[in-house]
Amino acid sequence: EVQLVESGGGLVQPGRSLRLSCAASEFTFSNYGMNWVRQAPGKGLEWVSYISSTSTTIYYADSVKGRFTLSRDNARKSLYLQMNSLRAEDTAVYYCTTGSSGFTYWGQGTLVTVSS
Amino acid sequence: DIQMTQSPSTLSASVGDRVTITCRASQSISNWLAWYQQKPGKAPKLLIYKASTLENGVPSRFSGSGSGTEFTLTISSLQPDDFATYYCQQYNTYSSFGQGTKLEIK
């Protein structure tokens, strides 16, 4: 069974940094583009970023462009989201997700809270 | 950026009802549209992709249609497990989600 396990969330002060990780198992990680999607408390889903299988293509939502950096390590079957200059509006559950058409597989999410 | 607009935002219905949720894209996305179901505290679950293809294991009472800019999700006969929030998503250009439709028990 495909597994995606996020980690690295927590409470962080505005302006500080945090790095999220997503560990993948039970599928050929290196064949799939990967995404982060976030959900603020009581709000809807927001796509954050995408990275292609070989890291040659990376996209970001306008709301995080210039502050977040997405990367992956196919040998370690891991996805990373470096989040800098965090703001209160970045507070959300962050999901790692992938699929061939639509997002079939999702992790359980990791909560990031930006607050002083 | 492509904006996705769902309607209604909230829908009250009863078990056995037929319900339809609409999603509109701000520009054509061909059929690169997916529908998700989300329950509180859980990750979203993919129901339909490519506008009308049912994901494996999803009950046949769920169906999707549309292309270009107008799409619909229909549940033919509501079951108790179907009361949840539903989102559409375009994946034609990057990705973006609709704001969600909360399906409540009447």
PDB file of C-alpha atoms in Angstrom:
ATOM      1  CA  GLU A   1       0.000   0.000   0.000  1.00  0.00           C
ATOM      2  CA  VAL A   2       1.314   3.436  -0.971  1.00  0.00           C
ATOM      3  CA  GLN A   3       2.400   5.474   2.038  1.00  0.00           C
ATOM      4  CA  LEU A   4       3.252   9.151   2.318  1.00  0.00           C
ATOM      5  CA  VAL A   5       4.329  10.337   5.754  1.00  0.00           C
ATOM      6  CA  GLU A   6       4.863  14.039   6.425  1.00  0.00           C
ATOM      7  CA  SER A   7       6.969  15.418   9.251  1.00  0.00           C
ATOM      8  CA  GLY A   8       8.571  18.649  10.397  1.00  0.00           C
ATOM      9  CA  GLY A   9       5.526  20.695  11.316  1.00  0.00           C
ATOM     10  CA  GLY A  10       5.215  22.648  14.525  1.00  0.00           C
ATOM     11  CA  LEU A  11       4.930  26.082  16.093  1.00  0.00           C
ATOM     12  CA  VAL A  12       7.196  28.743  14.601  1.00  0.00           C
ATOM     13  CA  GLN A  13       7.429  32.520  14.993  1.00  0.00           C
ATOM     14  CA  PRO A  14       6.624  34.850  12.099  1.00  0.00           C
ATOM     15  CA  GLY A  15       9.646  35.461   9.892  1.00  0.00           C
ATOM     16  CA  ARG A  16      11.342  32.216  10.860  1.00  0.00           C
ATOM     17  CA  SER A  17      11.910  29.057   8.790  1.00  0.00           C
ATOM     18  CA  LEU A  18      10.734  25.466   8.823  1.00  0.00           C
ATOM     19  CA  ARG A  19      11.494  22.439   6.672  1.00  0.00           C
ATOM     20  CA  LEU A  20       8.848  19.838   5.969  1.00  0.00           C
ATOM     21  CA  SER A  21       9.652  16.321   4.817  1.00  0.00           C
ATOM     22  CA  CYS A  22       7.572  13.644   3.149  1.00  0.00           C
ATOM     23  CA  ALA A  23       8.759  10.032   3.180  1.00  0.00           C
ATOM     24  CA  ALA A  24       7.336   7.781   0.477  1.00  0.00           C
ATOM     25  CA  SER A  25       7.081   4.017   0.390  1.00  0.00           C
ATOM     26  CA  GLU A  26       5.486   1.171  -1.540  1.00  0.00           C
ATOM     27  CA  PHE A  27       5.594   2.881  -4.926  1.00  0.00           C
ATOM     28  CA  THR A  28       8.237   3.932  -7.443  1.00  0.00           C
ATOM     29  CA  PHE A  29       8.798   7.426  -6.071  1.00  0.00           C
ATOM     30  CA  SER A  30      11.224   8.409  -8.832  1.00  0.00           C
ATOM     31  CA  ASN A  31       8.514   7.996 -11.491  1.00  0.00           C
ATOM     32  CA  TYR A  32       6.064  10.488  -9.997  1.00  0.00           C
ATOM     33  CA  GLY A  33       5.713  14.238  -9.808  1.00  0.00           C
ATOM     34  CA  MET A  34       4.942  15.328  -6.261  1.00  0.00           C
ATOM     35  CA  ASN A  35       2.888  18.133  -4.752  1.00  0.00           C
ATOM     36  CA  TRP A  36       2.229  19.943  -1.499  1.00  0.00           C
ATOM     37  CA  VAL A  37      -1.320  21.052  -0.738  1.00  0.00           C
ATOM     38  CA  ARG A  38      -2.254  22.976   2.406  1.00  0.00           C
ATOM     39  CA  GLN A  39      -5.429  23.639   4.324  1.00  0.00           C
ATOM     40  CA  ALA A  40      -5.771  26.487   6.797  1.00  0.00           C
ATOM     41  CA  PRO A  41      -7.953  25.763   9.841  1.00  0.00           C
ATOM     42  CA  GLY A  42     -11.604  25.635   8.772  1.00  0.00           C
ATOM     43  CA  LYS A  43     -10.730  26.609   5.191  1.00  0.00           C
ATOM     44  CA  GLY A  44     -10.479  24.943   1.803  1.00  0.00           C
ATOM     45  CA  LEU A  45      -7.631  23.248  -0.018  1.00  0.00           C
ATOM     46  CA  GLU A  46      -4.820  25.310  -1.533  1.00  0.00           C
ATOM     47  CA  TRP A  47      -2.258  23.870  -3.915  1.00  0.00           C
ATOM     48  CA  VAL A  48       1.233  25.031  -2.878  1.00  0.00           C
ATOM     49  CA  SER A  49       3.904  23.541  -5.112  1.00  0.00           C
ATOM     50  CA  TYR A  50       4.796  20.832  -7.652  1.00  0.00           C
ATOM     51  CA  ILE A  51       8.049  19.120  -8.576  1.00  0.00           C
ATOM     52  CA  SER A  52       8.513  16.793 -11.525  1.00  0.00           C
ATOM     53  CA  SER A  53       9.951  13.293 -11.142  1.00  0.00           C
ATOM     54  CA  THR A  54      13.486  14.432 -12.101  1.00  0.00           C
ATOM     55  CA  SER A  55      13.274  17.871 -10.408  1.00  0.00           C
ATOM     56  CA  THR A  56      13.582  19.625 -13.770  1.00  0.00           C
ATOM     57  CA  THR A  57      10.235  21.390 -13.397  1.00  0.00           C
ATOM     58  CA  ILE A  58       9.072  23.125 -10.222  1.00  0.00           C
ATOM     59  CA  TYR A  59       6.006  25.331  -9.813  1.00  0.00           C
ATOM     60  CA  TYR A  60       4.829  27.429  -6.889  1.00  0.00           C
ATOM     61  CA  ALA A  61       1.592  29.155  -5.970  1.00  0.00           C
ATOM     62  CA  ASP A  62       1.920  32.946  -6.041  1.00  0.00           C
ATOM     63  CA  SER A  63       1.260  33.031  -2.286  1.00  0.00           C
ATOM     64  CA  VAL A  64       4.541  31.216  -1.521  1.00  0.00           C
ATOM     65  CA  LYS A  65       6.735  32.085  -4.511  1.00  0.00           C
ATOM     66  CA  GLY A  66      10.108  33.443  -3.411  1.00  0.00           C
ATOM     67  CA  ARG A  67       9.688  32.136   0.155  1.00  0.00           C
ATOM     68  CA  PHE A  68       9.244  28.358  -0.258  1.00  0.00           C
ATOM     69  CA  THR A  69      11.612  25.944  -2.011  1.00  0.00           C
ATOM     70  CA  LEU A  70      10.628  22.453  -3.068  1.00  0.00           C
ATOM     71  CA  SER A  71      13.164  19.673  -3.596  1.00  0.00           C
ATOM     72  CA  ARG A  72      13.343  15.902  -3.639  1.00  0.00           C
ATOM     73  CA  ASP A  73      15.825  13.075  -3.146  1.00  0.00           C
ATOM     74  CA  ASN A  74      14.808  10.083  -5.243  1.00  0.00           C
ATOM     75  CA  ALA A  75      17.438   7.835  -3.652  1.00  0.00           C
ATOM     76  CA  ARG A  76      15.920   8.516  -0.251  1.00  0.00           C
ATOM     77  CA  LYS A  77      12.325   8.525  -1.596  1.00  0.00           C
ATOM     78  CA  SER A  78      11.809  11.852   0.110  1.00  0.00           C
ATOM     79  CA  LEU A  79      10.272  15.224  -0.660  1.00  0.00           C
ATOM     80  CA  TYR A  80      11.238  18.452   1.113  1.00  0.00           C
ATOM     81  CA  LEU A  81       9.587  21.840   1.471  1.00  0.00           C
ATOM     82  CA  GLN A  82      11.826  24.595   2.815  1.00  0.00           C
ATOM     83  CA  MET A  83       9.623  27.390   4.123  1.00  0.00           C
ATOM     84  CA  ASN A  84      11.271  30.747   4.843  1.00  0.00           C
ATOM     85  CA  SER A  85       9.907  34.100   5.993  1.00  0.00           C
ATOM     86  CA  LEU A  86       6.843  32.413   7.414  1.00  0.00           C
ATOM     87  CA  ARG A  87       3.675  34.422   7.940  1.00  0.00           C
ATOM     88  CA  ALA A  88       0.564  33.912  10.048  1.00  0.00           C
ATOM     89  CA  GLU A  89      -1.354  33.108   6.859  1.00  0.00           C
ATOM     90  CA  ASP A  90       0.928  30.113   6.251  1.00  0.00           C
ATOM     91  CA  THR A  91      -0.687  28.394   9.247  1.00  0.00           C
ATOM     92  CA  ALA A  92      -2.213  25.198   7.868  1.00  0.00           C
ATOM     93  CA  VAL A  93      -2.077  21.435   7.638  1.00  0.00           C
ATOM     94  CA  TYR A  94       0.389  20.606   4.863  1.00  0.00           C
ATOM     95  CA  TYR A  95      -0.256  17.492   2.799  1.00  0.00           C
ATOM     96  CA  CYS A  96       2.171  15.669   0.536  1.00  0.00           C
ATOM     97  CA  THR A  97       0.297  14.199  -2.430  1.00  0.00           C
ATOM     98  CA  THR A  98       0.744  12.557  -5.818  1.00  0.00           C
ATOM     99  CA  GLY A  99      -1.042  10.736  -8.596  1.00  0.00           C
ATOM    100  CA  SER A 100      -1.053  10.054 -12.328  1.00  0.00           C
ATOM    101  CA  SER A 101      -4.254  12.017 -13.014  1.00  0.00           C
ATOM    102  CA  GLY A 102      -5.523  13.932 -10.056  1.00  0.00           C
ATOM    103  CA  PHE A 103      -4.067  13.372  -6.604  1.00  0.00           C
ATOM    104  CA  THR A 104      -4.638   9.738  -5.754  1.00  0.00           C
ATOM    105  CA  TYR A 105      -2.352   9.383  -2.759  1.00  0.00           C
ATOM    106  CA  TRP A 106      -2.193  11.685   0.258  1.00  0.00           C
ATOM    107  CA  GLY A 107      -0.276  11.703   3.509  1.00  0.00           C
ATOM    108  CA  GLN A 108      -1.928  12.337   6.867  1.00  0.00           C
ATOM    109  CA  GLY A 109      -0.692  15.926   6.928  1.00  0.00           C
ATOM    110  CA  THR A 110       1.542  17.909   9.255  1.00  0.00           C
ATOM    111  CA  LEU A 111       0.361  21.046  11.069  1.00  0.00           C
ATOM    112  CA  VAL A 112       2.354  24.244  10.775  1.00  0.00           C
ATOM    113  CA  THR A 113       1.397  27.050  13.141  1.00  0.00           C
ATOM    114  CA  VAL A 114       2.964  30.472  12.641  1.00  0.00           C
ATOM    115  CA  SER A 115       2.460  32.589  15.727  1.00  0.00           C
ATOM    116  CA  SER A 116       4.414  34.696  18.177  1.00  0.00           C
TER     117      SER A 116
ATOM    118  CA  ASP B   1      -3.878  31.682 -12.825  1.00  0.00           C
ATOM    119  CA  ILE B   2      -6.985  29.563 -13.313  1.00  0.00           C
ATOM    120  CA  GLN B   3      -9.754  30.255 -10.810  1.00  0.00           C
ATOM    121  CA  MET B   4     -12.207  27.500  -9.899  1.00  0.00           C
ATOM    122  CA  THR B   5     -15.664  28.448  -8.629  1.00  0.00           C
ATOM    123  CA  GLN B   6     -17.973  25.893  -7.049  1.00  0.00           C
ATOM    124  CA  SER B   7     -21.668  26.220  -6.362  1.00  0.00           C
ATOM    125  CA  PRO B   8     -23.414  25.969  -4.067  1.00  0.00           C
ATOM    126  CA  SER B   9     -21.130  26.540  -1.071  1.00  0.00           C
ATOM    127  CA  THR B  10     -23.523  24.587   1.145  1.00  0.00           C
ATOM    128  CA  LEU B  11     -26.111  22.018   0.131  1.00  0.00           C
ATOM    129  CA  SER B  12     -28.730  20.494   2.439  1.00  0.00           C
ATOM    130  CA  ALA B  13     -30.147  17.175   1.308  1.00  0.00           C
ATOM    131  CA  SER B  14     -31.651  13.924   2.580  1.00  0.00           C
ATOM    132  CA  VAL B  15     -30.636  10.301   2.236  1.00  0.00           C
ATOM    133  CA  GLY B  16     -31.828   9.055  -1.147  1.00  0.00           C
ATOM    134  CA  ASP B  17     -31.749  12.486  -2.818  1.00  0.00           C
ATOM    135  CA  ARG B  18     -30.010  13.152  -6.116  1.00  0.00           C
ATOM    136  CA  VAL B  19     -27.615  16.084  -5.788  1.00  0.00           C
ATOM    137  CA  THR B  20     -25.466  18.022  -8.227  1.00  0.00           C
ATOM    138  CA  ILE B  21     -22.488  20.269  -7.543  1.00  0.00           C
ATOM    139  CA  THR B  22     -21.198  22.629 -10.229  1.00  0.00           C
ATOM    140  CA  CYS B  23     -17.644  23.786 -10.849  1.00  0.00           C
ATOM    141  CA  ARG B  24     -16.642  26.525 -13.291  1.00  0.00           C
ATOM    142  CA  ALA B  25     -13.126  27.299 -14.501  1.00  0.00           C
ATOM    143  CA  SER B  26     -12.040  30.835 -15.407  1.00  0.00           C
ATOM    144  CA  GLN B  27     -10.622  29.499 -18.679  1.00  0.00           C
ATOM    145  CA  SER B  28     -10.767  26.246 -20.582  1.00  0.00           C
ATOM    146  CA  ILE B  29      -9.126  23.294 -18.859  1.00  0.00           C
ATOM    147  CA  SER B  30     -10.238  20.629 -21.375  1.00  0.00           C
ATOM    148  CA  ASN B  31     -11.122  17.668 -19.147  1.00  0.00           C
ATOM    149  CA  TRP B  32      -8.284  18.058 -16.637  1.00  0.00           C
ATOM    150  CA  LEU B  33     -10.614  18.152 -13.675  1.00  0.00           C
ATOM    151  CA  ALA B  34     -10.842  16.046 -10.539  1.00  0.00           C
ATOM    152  CA  TRP B  35     -13.353  15.792  -7.695  1.00  0.00           C
ATOM    153  CA  TYR B  36     -12.496  15.020  -4.067  1.00  0.00           C
ATOM    154  CA  GLN B  37     -14.430  14.161  -0.935  1.00  0.00           C
ATOM    155  CA  GLN B  38     -13.099  15.285   2.439  1.00  0.00           C
ATOM    156  CA  LYS B  39     -14.313  14.438   5.911  1.00  0.00           C
ATOM    157  CA  PRO B  40     -13.261  16.347   9.051  1.00  0.00           C
ATOM    158  CA  GLY B  41      -9.721  15.618  10.166  1.00  0.00           C
ATOM    159  CA  LYS B  42      -8.974  13.460   7.127  1.00  0.00           C
ATOM    160  CA  ALA B  43      -7.046  13.901   3.908  1.00  0.00           C
ATOM    161  CA  PRO B  44      -9.103  14.386   0.747  1.00  0.00           C
ATOM    162  CA  LYS B  45     -10.113  11.305  -1.221  1.00  0.00           C
ATOM    163  CA  LEU B  46     -10.027  11.290  -5.022  1.00  0.00           C
ATOM    164  CA  LEU B  47     -13.423  10.382  -6.475  1.00  0.00           C
ATOM    165  CA  ILE B  48     -13.239  11.296 -10.161  1.00  0.00           C
ATOM    166  CA  TYR B  49     -10.445  12.305 -12.535  1.00  0.00           C
ATOM    167  CA  LYS B  50     -10.379  13.504 -16.138  1.00  0.00           C
ATOM    168  CA  ALA B  51     -13.798  15.000 -15.449  1.00  0.00           C
ATOM    169  CA  SER B  52     -15.718  11.737 -15.689  1.00  0.00           C
ATOM    170  CA  THR B  53     -13.493   8.730 -14.840  1.00  0.00           C
ATOM    171  CA  LEU B  54     -14.413   7.057 -11.578  1.00  0.00           C
ATOM    172  CA  GLU B  55     -11.454   6.236  -9.325  1.00  0.00           C
ATOM    173  CA  ASN B  56     -11.095   2.563  -8.389  1.00  0.00           C
ATOM    174  CA  GLY B  57     -13.311   1.598  -5.488  1.00  0.00           C
ATOM    175  CA  VAL B  58     -15.576   4.663  -5.657  1.00  0.00           C
ATOM    176  CA  PRO B  59     -19.279   3.765  -5.696  1.00  0.00           C
ATOM    177  CA  SER B  60     -21.070   4.101  -9.025  1.00  0.00           C
ATOM    178  CA  ARG B  61     -23.613   6.530  -7.542  1.00  0.00           C
ATOM    179  CA  PHE B  62     -20.907   9.175  -8.072  1.00  0.00           C
ATOM    180  CA  SER B  63     -20.534  10.548 -11.589  1.00  0.00           C
ATOM    181  CA  GLY B  64     -18.864  13.505 -13.229  1.00  0.00           C
ATOM    182  CA  SER B  65     -19.389  15.332 -16.484  1.00  0.00           C
ATOM    183  CA  GLY B  66     -18.323  18.403 -18.414  1.00  0.00           C
ATOM    184  CA  SER B  67     -15.423  19.807 -20.373  1.00  0.00           C
ATOM    185  CA  GLY B  68     -13.916  23.181 -21.119  1.00  0.00           C
ATOM    186  CA  THR B  69     -15.115  25.436 -18.315  1.00  0.00           C
ATOM    187  CA  GLU B  70     -18.259  23.811 -16.882  1.00  0.00           C
ATOM    188  CA  PHE B  71     -18.285  20.632 -14.831  1.00  0.00           C
ATOM    189  CA  THR B  72     -20.677  18.787 -12.546  1.00  0.00           C
ATOM    190  CA  LEU B  73     -20.452  16.125  -9.853  1.00  0.00           C
ATOM    191  CA  THR B  74     -23.654  14.146  -9.329  1.00  0.00           C
ATOM    192  CA  ILE B  75     -24.513  11.758  -6.527  1.00  0.00           C
ATOM    193  CA  SER B  76     -27.486   9.741  -7.736  1.00  0.00           C
ATOM    194  CA  SER B  77     -28.838   8.563  -4.383  1.00  0.00           C
ATOM    195  CA  LEU B  78     -27.274  10.029  -1.261  1.00  0.00           C
ATOM    196  CA  GLN B  79     -26.043   7.605   1.374  1.00  0.00           C
ATOM    197  CA  PRO B  80     -25.256   8.508   5.010  1.00  0.00           C
ATOM    198  CA  ASP B  81     -21.517   8.202   4.318  1.00  0.00           C
ATOM    199  CA  ASP B  82     -21.716  10.859   1.582  1.00  0.00           C
ATOM    200  CA  PHE B  83     -22.227  13.843   3.887  1.00  0.00           C
ATOM    201  CA  ALA B  84     -18.888  15.600   3.610  1.00  0.00           C
ATOM    202  CA  THR B  85     -17.189  18.488   1.814  1.00  0.00           C
ATOM    203  CA  TYR B  86     -16.493  18.196  -1.913  1.00  0.00           C
ATOM    204  CA  TYR B  87     -13.809  20.004  -3.908  1.00  0.00           C
ATOM    205  CA  CYS B  88     -13.114  20.307  -7.597  1.00  0.00           C
ATOM    206  CA  GLN B  89      -9.538  20.704  -8.832  1.00  0.00           C
ATOM    207  CA  GLN B  90      -8.062  21.690 -12.156  1.00  0.00           C
ATOM    208  CA  TYR B  91      -4.700  20.238 -13.166  1.00  0.00           C
ATOM    209  CA  ASN B  92      -4.428  21.697 -16.646  1.00  0.00           C
ATOM    210  CA  THR B  93      -2.084  24.507 -15.606  1.00  0.00           C
ATOM    211  CA  TYR B  94      -0.293  23.919 -12.305  1.00  0.00           C
ATOM    212  CA  SER B  95      -3.264  23.182 -10.042  1.00  0.00           C
ATOM    213  CA  SER B  96      -6.010  24.970  -8.167  1.00  0.00           C
ATOM    214  CA  PHE B  97      -9.043  23.976  -6.141  1.00  0.00           C
ATOM    215  CA  GLY B  98     -12.572  25.245  -5.860  1.00  0.00           C
ATOM    216  CA  GLN B  99     -13.612  26.693  -2.515  1.00  0.00           C
ATOM    217  CA  GLY B 100     -15.565  23.574  -1.554  1.00  0.00           C
ATOM    218  CA  THR B 101     -19.191  22.499  -1.182  1.00  0.00           C
ATOM    219  CA  LYS B 102     -20.363  21.285   2.206  1.00  0.00           C
ATOM    220  CA  LEU B 103     -23.061  18.650   1.851  1.00  0.00           C
ATOM    221  CA  GLU B 104     -25.210  18.631   4.974  1.00  0.00           C
ATOM    222  CA  ILE B 105     -28.040  16.460   6.218  1.00  0.00           C
ATOM    223  CA  LYS B 106     -31.406  18.216   5.844  1.00  0.00           C
TER     224      LYS B 106
END
